[in-house]
mmCIF file of C-alpha atoms and ligand atoms in Angstrom:
data_model
loop_
_atom_site.group_PDB
_atom_site.id
_atom_site.type_symbol
_atom_site.label_atom_id
_atom_site.label_comp_id
_atom_site.label_asym_id
_atom_site.label_seq_id
_atom_site.Cartn_x
_atom_site.Cartn_y
_atom_site.Cartn_z
ATOM 1 C CA MET A 6 2.392 53.806 -28.450
ATOM 2 C CA ARG A 7 2.931 52.016 -31.989
ATOM 3 C CA ALA A 8 3.248 48.243 -31.509
ATOM 4 C CA ILE A 9 3.776 45.851 -33.869
ATOM 5 C CA THR A 10 1.428 42.691 -33.013
ATOM 6 C CA TYR A 11 -0.717 39.623 -34.342
ATOM 7 C CA THR A 12 -3.088 38.248 -33.527
ATOM 8 C CA GLU A 13 -3.228 34.646 -35.202
ATOM 9 C CA PRO A 14 -0.717 32.395 -36.276
ATOM 10 C CA GLY A 15 1.208 32.825 -39.761
ATOM 11 C CA GLY A 16 3.301 34.490 -42.231
ATOM 12 C CA PRO A 17 4.856 37.846 -41.996
ATOM 13 C CA GLU A 18 1.930 39.247 -43.277
ATOM 14 C CA VAL A 19 -0.041 38.370 -39.938
ATOM 15 C CA LEU A 20 2.395 41.222 -38.446
ATOM 16 C CA GLN A 21 0.556 44.809 -38.216
ATOM 17 C CA LEU A 22 1.264 48.084 -37.018
ATOM 18 C CA THR A 23 -1.240 49.028 -34.257
ATOM 19 C CA ASP A 24 -1.951 51.979 -31.283
ATOM 20 C CA GLN A 25 -1.779 49.863 -28.451
ATOM 21 C CA PRO A 26 -1.865 51.272 -24.561
ATOM 22 C CA LEU A 27 1.883 52.480 -23.060
ATOM 23 C CA PRO A 28 2.230 49.578 -20.303
ATOM 24 C CA GLU A 29 2.941 50.065 -16.967
ATOM 25 C CA PRO A 30 5.754 48.286 -15.196
ATOM 26 C CA GLY A 31 4.001 46.157 -12.357
ATOM 27 C CA PRO A 32 6.031 45.681 -8.561
ATOM 28 C CA GLY A 33 9.696 44.165 -10.050
ATOM 29 C CA GLU A 34 9.529 45.241 -13.610
ATOM 30 C CA VAL A 35 11.152 47.783 -15.530
ATOM 31 C CA ARG A 36 9.176 49.877 -18.706
ATOM 32 C CA VAL A 37 12.257 50.337 -21.175
ATOM 33 C CA ALA A 38 11.828 52.757 -24.121
ATOM 34 C CA LEU A 39 12.967 50.622 -27.232
ATOM 35 C CA ALA A 40 15.371 52.094 -29.646
ATOM 36 C CA VAL A 41 16.317 48.963 -31.461
ATOM 37 C CA SER A 42 14.455 45.430 -31.638
ATOM 38 C CA GLY A 43 16.442 42.379 -32.238
ATOM 39 C CA VAL A 44 15.426 39.614 -34.756
ATOM 40 C CA ASN A 45 16.013 36.048 -34.190
ATOM 41 C CA PRO A 46 14.621 32.825 -36.000
ATOM 42 C CA THR A 47 12.755 32.300 -32.591
ATOM 43 C CA ASP A 48 10.893 34.954 -33.608
ATOM 44 C CA TRP A 49 9.407 34.273 -36.645
ATOM 45 C CA LYS A 50 9.192 30.217 -35.142
ATOM 46 C CA ARG A 51 6.771 31.164 -32.763
ATOM 47 C CA ARG A 52 4.597 33.626 -34.973
ATOM 48 C CA SER A 53 4.892 31.158 -37.498
ATOM 49 C CA THR A 54 3.153 28.421 -34.940
ATOM 50 C CA ALA A 55 2.082 29.757 -31.667
ATOM 51 C CA ASP A 56 -1.194 30.987 -31.060
ATOM 52 C CA PRO A 57 -1.527 34.550 -29.024
ATOM 53 C CA GLY A 58 -4.705 33.291 -28.110
ATOM 54 C CA ASP A 59 -7.320 35.929 -26.956
ATOM 55 C CA ALA A 60 -4.938 39.525 -26.471
ATOM 56 C CA PRO A 61 -2.493 40.179 -29.224
ATOM 57 C CA GLN A 62 0.567 39.385 -29.080
ATOM 58 C CA THR A 63 4.073 41.980 -29.693
ATOM 59 C CA PRO A 64 6.842 39.718 -31.328
ATOM 60 C CA ASN A 65 11.111 39.546 -30.502
ATOM 61 C CA GLN A 66 12.661 38.880 -27.789
ATOM 62 C CA ASP A 67 15.638 40.910 -27.944
ATOM 63 C CA GLY A 68 16.162 44.823 -27.796
ATOM 64 C CA ALA A 69 17.715 47.771 -26.402
ATOM 65 C CA GLY A 70 16.758 51.155 -25.257
ATOM 66 C CA THR A 71 16.792 53.016 -22.170
ATOM 67 C CA VAL A 72 14.519 52.464 -18.832
ATOM 68 C CA ASP A 73 11.822 55.168 -18.648
ATOM 69 C CA ALA A 74 9.858 53.808 -15.630
ATOM 70 C CA VAL A 75 10.121 51.383 -13.060
ATOM 71 C CA GLY A 76 7.981 49.324 -10.580
ATOM 72 C CA GLU A 77 7.501 49.138 -6.916
ATOM 73 C CA GLY A 78 11.146 47.130 -5.080
ATOM 74 C CA VAL A 79 12.935 48.644 -8.441
ATOM 75 C CA ASP A 80 15.324 51.319 -7.476
ATOM 76 C CA PRO A 81 14.273 54.360 -9.217
ATOM 77 C CA ALA A 82 17.590 55.473 -10.556
ATOM 78 C CA ARG A 83 17.375 52.852 -13.011
ATOM 79 C CA VAL A 84 15.131 55.584 -14.892
ATOM 80 C CA GLY A 85 17.356 56.754 -17.643
ATOM 81 C CA GLU A 86 19.738 53.914 -17.509
ATOM 82 C CA ARG A 87 20.373 52.624 -21.403
ATOM 83 C CA VAL A 88 19.805 48.584 -21.161
ATOM 84 C CA TRP A 89 19.984 45.519 -23.362
ATOM 85 C CA VAL A 90 16.987 43.346 -22.920
ATOM 86 C CA TRP A 91 16.654 39.629 -22.905
ATOM 87 C CA GLU A 92 13.315 37.155 -23.458
ATOM 88 C CA ALA A 93 10.988 40.053 -23.436
ATOM 89 C CA ALA A 94 8.492 37.883 -25.347
ATOM 90 C CA TRP A 95 8.801 34.818 -23.530
ATOM 91 C CA GLU A 96 5.557 33.720 -21.823
ATOM 92 C CA ARG A 97 4.600 37.854 -22.111
ATOM 93 C CA ARG A 98 2.433 39.846 -24.406
ATOM 94 C CA LEU A 99 5.025 42.378 -25.044
ATOM 95 C CA GLY A 100 8.004 41.801 -27.063
ATOM 96 C CA THR A 101 10.316 44.239 -28.194
ATOM 97 C CA ALA A 102 8.294 44.961 -31.620
ATOM 98 C CA ALA A 103 7.066 47.746 -30.099
ATOM 99 C CA GLU A 104 7.996 51.795 -28.628
ATOM 100 C CA HIS A 105 8.164 50.073 -25.306
ATOM 101 C CA THR A 106 8.556 46.847 -23.299
ATOM 102 C CA VAL A 107 8.039 46.025 -19.517
ATOM 103 C CA VAL A 108 10.323 43.066 -18.552
ATOM 104 C CA ARG A 109 11.328 41.619 -15.034
ATOM 105 C CA ALA A 110 13.959 44.538 -13.895
ATOM 106 C CA GLU A 111 16.802 41.746 -13.866
ATOM 107 C CA GLN A 112 15.634 41.273 -17.613
ATOM 108 C CA ALA A 113 17.347 44.932 -18.126
ATOM 109 C CA VAL A 114 20.743 45.088 -18.323
ATOM 110 C CA PRO A 115 23.211 48.156 -18.346
ATOM 111 C CA LEU A 116 24.191 48.678 -21.379
ATOM 112 C CA GLY A 117 26.685 51.242 -20.306
ATOM 113 C CA ASP A 118 27.913 53.630 -23.406
ATOM 114 C CA HIS A 119 27.719 50.701 -26.141
ATOM 115 C CA PRO A 120 25.589 51.339 -28.903
ATOM 116 C CA PHE A 121 22.157 49.684 -29.159
ATOM 117 C CA GLU A 122 22.538 47.777 -32.583
ATOM 118 C CA LEU A 123 25.298 46.200 -30.221
ATOM 119 C CA GLY A 124 22.666 45.462 -27.159
ATOM 120 C CA ALA A 125 19.582 44.367 -29.611
ATOM 121 C CA ALA A 126 22.260 41.481 -30.930
ATOM 122 C CA LEU A 127 23.346 40.295 -27.571
ATOM 123 C CA GLY A 128 19.712 37.959 -26.027
ATOM 124 C CA ILE A 129 19.306 34.795 -27.564
ATOM 125 C CA PRO A 130 22.600 34.278 -29.497
ATOM 126 C CA PHE A 131 25.096 35.292 -26.709
ATOM 127 C CA MET A 132 23.143 33.726 -24.022
ATOM 128 C CA THR A 133 23.057 30.536 -25.975
ATOM 129 C CA ALA A 134 26.302 30.764 -27.046
ATOM 130 C CA HIS A 135 27.385 30.649 -23.270
ATOM 131 C CA ARG A 136 25.329 27.967 -22.181
ATOM 132 C CA CYS A 137 26.918 25.806 -25.200
ATOM 133 C CA LEU A 138 30.310 26.627 -23.785
ATOM 134 C CA THR A 139 30.018 26.355 -20.087
ATOM 135 C CA VAL A 140 27.731 22.708 -20.075
ATOM 136 C CA ALA A 141 30.519 20.196 -20.465
ATOM 137 C CA GLU A 142 31.813 18.225 -17.678
ATOM 138 C CA HIS A 143 35.406 19.625 -17.731
ATOM 139 C CA LEU A 144 34.815 23.119 -18.871
ATOM 140 C CA PRO A 145 33.639 25.713 -16.607
ATOM 141 C CA ARG A 146 30.755 27.389 -15.700
ATOM 142 C CA ARG A 147 31.473 30.905 -16.253
ATOM 143 C CA LEU A 148 33.547 32.716 -19.251
ATOM 144 C CA GLU A 149 36.425 34.857 -18.517
ATOM 145 C CA PRO A 150 39.764 35.757 -19.827
ATOM 146 C CA GLY A 151 41.753 32.487 -19.636
ATOM 147 C CA SER A 152 38.724 30.137 -18.753
ATOM 148 C CA LEU A 153 38.948 28.164 -21.769
ATOM 149 C CA THR A 154 43.080 28.861 -22.650
ATOM 150 C CA GLY A 155 44.157 25.657 -23.959
ATOM 151 C CA ARG A 156 40.576 23.878 -24.675
ATOM 152 C CA THR A 157 39.755 23.382 -28.690
ATOM 153 C CA VAL A 158 35.959 24.276 -29.246
ATOM 154 C CA LEU A 159 34.333 23.527 -32.410
ATOM 155 C CA VAL A 160 32.021 25.983 -33.467
ATOM 156 C CA GLN A 161 29.419 24.071 -36.535
ATOM 157 C CA GLY A 162 28.248 27.239 -38.660
ATOM 158 C CA GLY A 163 30.532 30.061 -37.757
ATOM 159 C CA ALA A 164 28.847 32.258 -40.315
ATOM 160 C CA GLY A 165 25.228 31.926 -38.152
ATOM 161 C CA ALA A 166 24.251 34.858 -35.419
ATOM 162 C CA VAL A 167 24.768 31.822 -32.571
ATOM 163 C CA GLY A 168 27.987 30.871 -34.145
ATOM 164 C CA ASN A 169 29.575 33.754 -34.165
ATOM 165 C CA ALA A 170 28.304 34.862 -30.446
ATOM 166 C CA ALA A 171 30.052 31.213 -29.585
ATOM 167 C CA ILE A 172 33.266 32.331 -31.476
ATOM 168 C CA GLN A 173 33.617 35.985 -30.081
ATOM 169 C CA LEU A 174 33.125 34.286 -26.062
ATOM 170 C CA ALA A 175 35.381 31.503 -26.451
ATOM 171 C CA ARG A 176 38.026 33.577 -28.058
ATOM 172 C CA TRP A 177 37.630 36.379 -25.212
ATOM 173 C CA ALA A 178 37.810 33.176 -22.841
ATOM 174 C CA GLY A 179 41.137 31.679 -24.786
ATOM 175 C CA ALA A 180 40.107 28.971 -26.929
ATOM 176 C CA VAL A 181 41.092 28.237 -29.724
ATOM 177 C CA VAL A 182 38.044 28.214 -31.912
ATOM 178 C CA VAL A 183 37.951 26.153 -35.308
ATOM 179 C CA THR A 184 34.547 26.786 -37.546
ATOM 180 C CA THR A 185 32.503 25.609 -40.007
ATOM 181 C CA VAL A 186 31.480 27.347 -43.137
ATOM 182 C CA SER A 187 29.648 26.730 -46.479
ATOM 183 C CA SER A 188 31.711 29.825 -48.364
ATOM 184 C CA PRO A 189 34.722 31.809 -48.697
ATOM 185 C CA GLU A 190 32.169 35.017 -47.991
ATOM 186 C CA LYS A 191 30.774 33.028 -44.732
ATOM 187 C CA ALA A 192 34.852 32.311 -44.107
ATOM 188 C CA ALA A 193 35.504 35.753 -44.001
ATOM 189 C CA LEU A 194 32.864 36.553 -41.600
ATOM 190 C CA ALA A 195 33.984 33.704 -39.460
ATOM 191 C CA ARG A 196 37.472 34.779 -39.345
ATOM 192 C CA ALA A 197 36.432 38.393 -38.807
ATOM 193 C CA ALA A 198 34.747 37.206 -35.589
ATOM 194 C CA GLY A 199 37.798 35.861 -34.056
ATOM 195 C CA ALA A 200 38.356 32.186 -35.515
ATOM 196 C CA GLN A 201 41.363 31.000 -36.062
ATOM 197 C CA HIS A 202 40.894 27.860 -38.305
ATOM 198 C CA VAL A 203 37.577 28.127 -40.707
ATOM 199 C CA VAL A 204 37.041 24.938 -42.482
ATOM 200 C CA ASP A 205 34.618 24.568 -46.059
ATOM 201 C CA TYR A 206 32.448 21.670 -44.807
ATOM 202 C CA THR A 207 31.325 21.692 -48.651
ATOM 203 C CA ARG A 208 34.788 21.588 -49.884
ATOM 204 C CA GLU A 209 36.794 19.813 -47.243
ATOM 205 C CA ASP A 210 36.896 16.908 -45.084
ATOM 206 C CA VAL A 211 35.989 18.476 -41.304
ATOM 207 C CA ALA A 212 36.997 15.835 -39.636
ATOM 208 C CA ALA A 213 40.632 15.699 -40.931
ATOM 209 C CA ARG A 214 41.077 19.091 -40.698
ATOM 210 C CA VAL A 215 39.909 19.569 -37.234
ATOM 211 C CA ARG A 216 42.279 16.840 -36.516
ATOM 212 C CA GLU A 217 45.245 18.260 -37.844
ATOM 213 C CA ILE A 218 44.399 21.765 -35.935
ATOM 214 C CA ALA A 219 43.609 19.774 -32.781
ATOM 215 C CA PRO A 220 45.278 16.156 -32.488
ATOM 216 C CA ASP A 221 43.622 15.209 -29.677
ATOM 217 C CA GLY A 222 40.436 16.453 -30.486
ATOM 218 C CA VAL A 223 38.162 19.336 -29.324
ATOM 219 C CA GLN A 224 36.646 19.791 -25.966
ATOM 220 C CA ALA A 225 33.337 21.277 -26.749
ATOM 221 C CA VAL A 226 31.347 21.368 -30.124
ATOM 222 C CA VAL A 227 28.843 24.350 -30.477
ATOM 223 C CA GLU A 228 26.046 22.382 -32.661
ATOM 224 C CA VAL A 229 23.716 23.747 -34.748
ATOM 225 C CA SER A 230 22.813 20.728 -37.038
ATOM 226 C CA ILE A 231 23.493 17.295 -35.175
ATOM 227 C CA ARG A 232 21.779 15.693 -37.882
ATOM 228 C CA ALA A 233 24.291 16.337 -40.239
ATOM 229 C CA ASN A 234 27.512 16.527 -38.312
ATOM 230 C CA ALA A 235 27.273 13.620 -35.901
ATOM 231 C CA GLU A 236 29.368 11.321 -37.779
ATOM 232 C CA VAL A 237 31.936 14.347 -38.151
ATOM 233 C CA ASP A 238 31.402 14.908 -34.067
ATOM 234 C CA THR A 239 32.458 11.640 -33.398
ATOM 235 C CA LYS A 240 35.450 11.555 -34.777
ATOM 236 C CA VAL A 241 36.823 15.237 -33.837
ATOM 237 C CA VAL A 242 35.687 14.904 -29.877
ATOM 238 C CA ALA A 243 38.048 14.344 -27.352
ATOM 239 C CA GLN A 244 37.391 12.522 -24.471
ATOM 240 C CA HIS A 245 34.627 13.624 -21.948
ATOM 241 C CA ALA A 246 33.946 16.302 -24.264
ATOM 242 C CA SER A 247 30.509 17.784 -24.774
ATOM 243 C CA ILE A 248 28.615 18.380 -27.995
ATOM 244 C CA ALA A 249 26.300 20.677 -27.132
ATOM 245 C CA ILE A 250 23.185 21.315 -29.379
ATOM 246 C CA TYR A 251 20.862 24.409 -29.748
ATOM 247 C CA ALA A 252 19.011 24.049 -33.188
ATOM 248 C CA ASP A 253 17.716 21.063 -35.439
ATOM 249 C CA ASP A 254 18.950 22.938 -38.581
ATOM 250 C CA GLY A 255 18.866 20.203 -41.061
ATOM 251 C CA GLY A 256 16.199 17.967 -39.781
ATOM 252 C CA PRO A 257 14.416 16.880 -36.326
ATOM 253 C CA GLU A 258 16.042 13.678 -35.628
ATOM 254 C CA PHE A 259 19.305 12.286 -36.360
ATOM 255 C CA SER A 260 21.171 9.137 -35.134
ATOM 256 C CA ALA A 261 24.538 9.015 -33.636
ATOM 257 C CA PRO A 262 27.247 5.894 -33.404
ATOM 258 C CA THR A 263 26.444 4.674 -29.760
ATOM 259 C CA ARG A 264 29.680 2.578 -28.823
ATOM 260 C CA ALA A 265 31.996 5.485 -30.354
ATOM 261 C CA PHE A 266 30.577 8.147 -28.647
ATOM 262 C CA MET A 267 30.331 5.816 -25.740
ATOM 263 C CA ALA A 268 34.031 4.820 -25.832
ATOM 264 C CA LEU A 269 34.512 8.701 -25.147
ATOM 265 C CA ASN A 270 31.932 9.480 -22.819
ATOM 266 C CA THR A 271 30.307 12.425 -24.924
ATOM 267 C CA ARG A 272 27.983 14.077 -23.364
ATOM 268 C CA PHE A 273 25.140 15.196 -25.449
ATOM 269 C CA GLN A 274 23.581 18.700 -24.040
ATOM 270 C CA PHE A 275 20.430 19.943 -25.616
ATOM 271 C CA VAL A 276 20.116 23.619 -25.151
ATOM 272 C CA LEU A 277 17.145 26.232 -25.441
ATOM 273 C CA VAL A 278 17.725 29.152 -24.021
ATOM 274 C CA TYR A 279 14.134 29.733 -22.568
ATOM 275 C CA THR A 280 14.580 26.956 -20.288
ATOM 276 C CA ALA A 281 18.075 26.792 -19.055
ATOM 277 C CA PRO A 282 18.440 27.042 -15.256
ATOM 278 C CA ALA A 283 17.866 30.273 -13.760
ATOM 279 C CA GLU A 284 21.426 30.150 -12.388
ATOM 280 C CA ALA A 285 22.719 29.333 -15.618
ATOM 281 C CA LYS A 286 20.771 32.323 -17.214
ATOM 282 C CA ALA A 287 22.293 35.118 -14.243
ATOM 283 C CA GLN A 288 25.788 33.454 -15.547
ATOM 284 C CA ALA A 289 25.466 34.428 -19.053
ATOM 285 C CA VAL A 290 24.265 38.020 -18.014
ATOM 286 C CA ALA A 291 27.048 38.433 -15.656
ATOM 287 C CA ASP A 292 29.686 36.913 -18.373
ATOM 288 C CA ILE A 293 28.220 39.018 -21.247
ATOM 289 C CA THR A 294 28.275 41.905 -19.132
ATOM 290 C CA SER A 295 32.464 41.516 -18.360
ATOM 291 C CA ALA A 296 33.215 40.628 -22.061
ATOM 292 C CA LEU A 297 30.835 43.878 -23.497
ATOM 293 C CA ALA A 298 32.919 45.986 -20.601
ATOM 294 C CA ALA A 299 36.063 44.301 -21.795
ATOM 295 C CA GLY A 300 35.509 45.274 -25.549
ATOM 296 C CA ALA A 301 35.351 41.959 -26.307
ATOM 297 C CA ILE A 302 31.652 41.772 -27.883
ATOM 298 C CA ARG A 303 31.473 43.522 -31.499
ATOM 299 C CA VAL A 304 28.908 43.412 -34.453
ATOM 300 C CA GLY A 305 28.853 44.564 -38.001
ATOM 301 C CA GLU A 306 30.757 43.430 -40.778
ATOM 302 C CA ASP A 307 34.285 43.836 -38.969
ATOM 303 C CA ALA A 308 33.434 41.461 -36.350
ATOM 304 C CA GLY A 309 31.564 39.045 -38.936
ATOM 305 C CA LEU A 310 28.196 40.184 -38.784
ATOM 306 C CA PRO A 311 26.573 42.489 -41.195
ATOM 307 C CA LEU A 312 23.564 44.140 -39.673
ATOM 308 C CA HIS A 313 20.283 44.889 -41.687
ATOM 309 C CA THR A 314 18.157 47.724 -40.252
ATOM 310 C CA TYR A 315 14.130 47.586 -40.678
ATOM 311 C CA PRO A 316 11.989 50.702 -39.542
ATOM 312 C CA LEU A 317 9.374 49.314 -37.044
ATOM 313 C CA ALA A 318 6.305 49.691 -39.886
ATOM 314 C CA GLU A 319 8.606 46.847 -41.852
ATOM 315 C CA THR A 320 8.924 44.661 -39.408
ATOM 316 C CA ALA A 321 7.197 41.929 -41.375
ATOM 317 C CA ALA A 322 10.322 42.447 -43.789
ATOM 318 C CA ALA A 323 12.823 41.826 -41.107
ATOM 319 C CA HIS A 324 10.899 38.245 -40.214
ATOM 320 C CA ARG A 325 11.119 37.403 -43.496
ATOM 321 C CA ALA A 326 14.769 38.541 -44.004
ATOM 322 C CA VAL A 327 15.603 36.066 -41.128
ATOM 323 C CA GLN A 328 13.381 33.772 -42.438
ATOM 324 C CA ASP A 329 15.032 33.680 -45.772
ATOM 325 C CA ALA A 330 18.655 32.634 -43.768
ATOM 326 C CA ALA A 331 19.700 36.308 -43.931
ATOM 327 C CA VAL A 332 23.537 36.512 -43.017
ATOM 328 C CA GLY A 333 24.502 38.758 -40.320
ATOM 329 C CA LYS A 334 22.092 40.375 -37.925
ATOM 330 C CA VAL A 335 18.729 41.273 -38.218
ATOM 331 C CA LEU A 336 17.206 44.664 -37.016
ATOM 332 C CA VAL A 337 14.551 46.872 -36.294
ATOM 333 C CA ASP A 338 14.896 50.526 -35.865
ATOM 334 C CA VAL A 339 11.905 51.396 -33.190
ATOM 335 C CA THR A 340 12.294 54.952 -33.487
ATOM 336 C CA ALA A 341 11.616 55.114 -37.247
HETATM 337 N N1 NAP B 1 18.142 26.686 -28.640
HETATM 338 C C1 NAP B 1 18.239 27.904 -28.681
HETATM 339 O O1 NAP B 1 17.851 28.165 -27.616
HETATM 340 C C2 NAP B 1 18.357 28.425 -29.903
HETATM 341 C C3 NAP B 1 19.405 29.865 -29.954
HETATM 342 C C4 NAP B 1 19.254 30.731 -30.921
HETATM 343 C C5 NAP B 1 18.813 29.875 -31.932
HETATM 344 N N2 NAP B 1 18.352 28.515 -31.924
HETATM 345 C C6 NAP B 1 18.280 28.508 -33.270
HETATM 346 O O2 NAP B 1 19.896 27.870 -33.857
HETATM 347 C C7 NAP B 1 19.379 28.127 -35.053
HETATM 348 C C8 NAP B 1 20.482 28.915 -35.844
HETATM 349 O O3 NAP B 1 20.220 30.249 -35.187
HETATM 350 P P1 NAP B 1 21.526 31.676 -35.704
HETATM 351 O O4 NAP B 1 20.246 32.907 -35.373
HETATM 352 O O5 NAP B 1 22.007 31.443 -35.625
HETATM 353 O O6 NAP B 1 20.687 31.755 -37.277
HETATM 354 P P2 NAP B 1 21.493 31.585 -38.618
HETATM 355 O O7 NAP B 1 22.497 33.401 -38.629
HETATM 356 O O8 NAP B 1 20.589 31.710 -39.832
HETATM 357 O O9 NAP B 1 22.857 31.013 -38.898
HETATM 358 C C9 NAP B 1 22.573 29.710 -38.829
HETATM 359 C C10 NAP B 1 23.974 29.054 -39.602
HETATM 360 O O10 NAP B 1 24.126 27.769 -39.515
HETATM 361 C C11 NAP B 1 25.105 27.352 -40.499
HETATM 362 N N3 NAP B 1 24.645 26.066 -40.855
HETATM 363 C C12 NAP B 1 23.284 25.303 -41.097
HETATM 364 N N4 NAP B 1 23.424 23.598 -41.850
HETATM 365 C C13 NAP B 1 24.687 23.565 -41.312
HETATM 366 C C14 NAP B 1 26.024 21.961 -41.131
HETATM 367 N N5 NAP B 1 25.370 21.466 -41.539
HETATM 368 N N6 NAP B 1 27.096 22.595 -40.437
HETATM 369 C C15 NAP B 1 27.378 24.004 -40.547
HETATM 370 N N7 NAP B 1 27.088 24.948 -40.285
HETATM 371 C C16 NAP B 1 25.608 25.009 -40.764
HETATM 372 C C17 NAP B 1 24.352 28.032 -41.801
HETATM 373 O O11 NAP B 1 25.034 28.440 -43.056
HETATM 374 P P3 NAP B 1 24.998 27.625 -43.844
HETATM 375 O O12 NAP B 1 23.835 27.156 -44.565
HETATM 376 O O13 NAP B 1 26.044 28.164 -45.075
HETATM 377 O O14 NAP B 1 26.086 26.520 -43.658
HETATM 378 C C18 NAP B 1 24.455 29.664 -40.713
HETATM 379 O O15 NAP B 1 25.048 30.461 -41.262
HETATM 380 C C19 NAP B 1 17.925 27.936 -35.930
HETATM 381 O O16 NAP B 1 17.189 27.370 -36.031
HETATM 382 C C20 NAP B 1 17.561 28.833 -34.485
HETATM 383 O O17 NAP B 1 16.498 28.642 -33.912
HETATM 384 C C21 NAP B 1 18.101 28.020 -30.885
#
């Protein structure tokens, strides 16, 4: 099969189109004939820093395609099933930038009739967003229609991939969503995703605007840059709110006003999707599946997430685009 591989960490140029043996699924696994691979910042960060060791590594965690073989213990009726795939390259050699991957059966989730482009956009962004929206002390562990009714959520960076996912899931669950952006173009995308309130953090006083919208404060913050936003977050969180920190964009360290957060019993919750509890991941998969079935998850410019698609041989360019902060979702057409 055709696969993108790399044998040493480095820039996008280490990614090569190679011929690899067709993988066979082991016990409890399925093989997926991929149609689309999704690219996330984690894919270029791992490619840049993690040495694959003595065997080639295929990048990219997310993807979508069709189950074409199953291992021992997996229902053979799954062959032919359209699926979305999550964490394909986590502690495994075969990510989704290839014609086939092999994953544990539960990492290939039924996609129904939804487009493969949508399936390949789900894994990392939506599972991260789900975790961020469900870790607070007074928020439900599950997302479903009405579960966030009466709650206000602040999504920092609503035009980002995770920000977009957080807006879509929070709206589906009934929350009021306030989000921040850095330009009118990004504001339009965040509105298209469903955010009722959009604040341009480069031109407006975010804390004052959020307090106008939610005088009692917000119950959850989905935070992409705690270094830049810790002070604003102090001013807008309600008592017992949770600040879910899923990235260190803007800098690796931060400082926070201890006493102000103590007074509010604020919870700082760090989030890394790979090492989240297995139960939280299973809940995320289940709730994302329900949201999909309800038609509540969309991709494309109309959903605030413009798609940028590259052929498999140009996976390096796709990585470069994500590294250069492409706005929207970068995909690889594995069949092209
Ligand atoms: N922990 C996890 O499990 C996990 C999962 C997924 C992603 N991540 C990480 O999360 C980060 C974002 O991923 P992504 O796929 O969403 O990337 P993305 O699509 O590039 O989005 C990042 C967004 O953050 C915004 N932003 C940056 N600084 C901001 C600030 N101070 N205030 C508000 N918004 C700000 C950016 O817009 P402006 O710069 O225009 O404001 C951009 O829209 C990456 O570092 C990624 O590695 C972590």
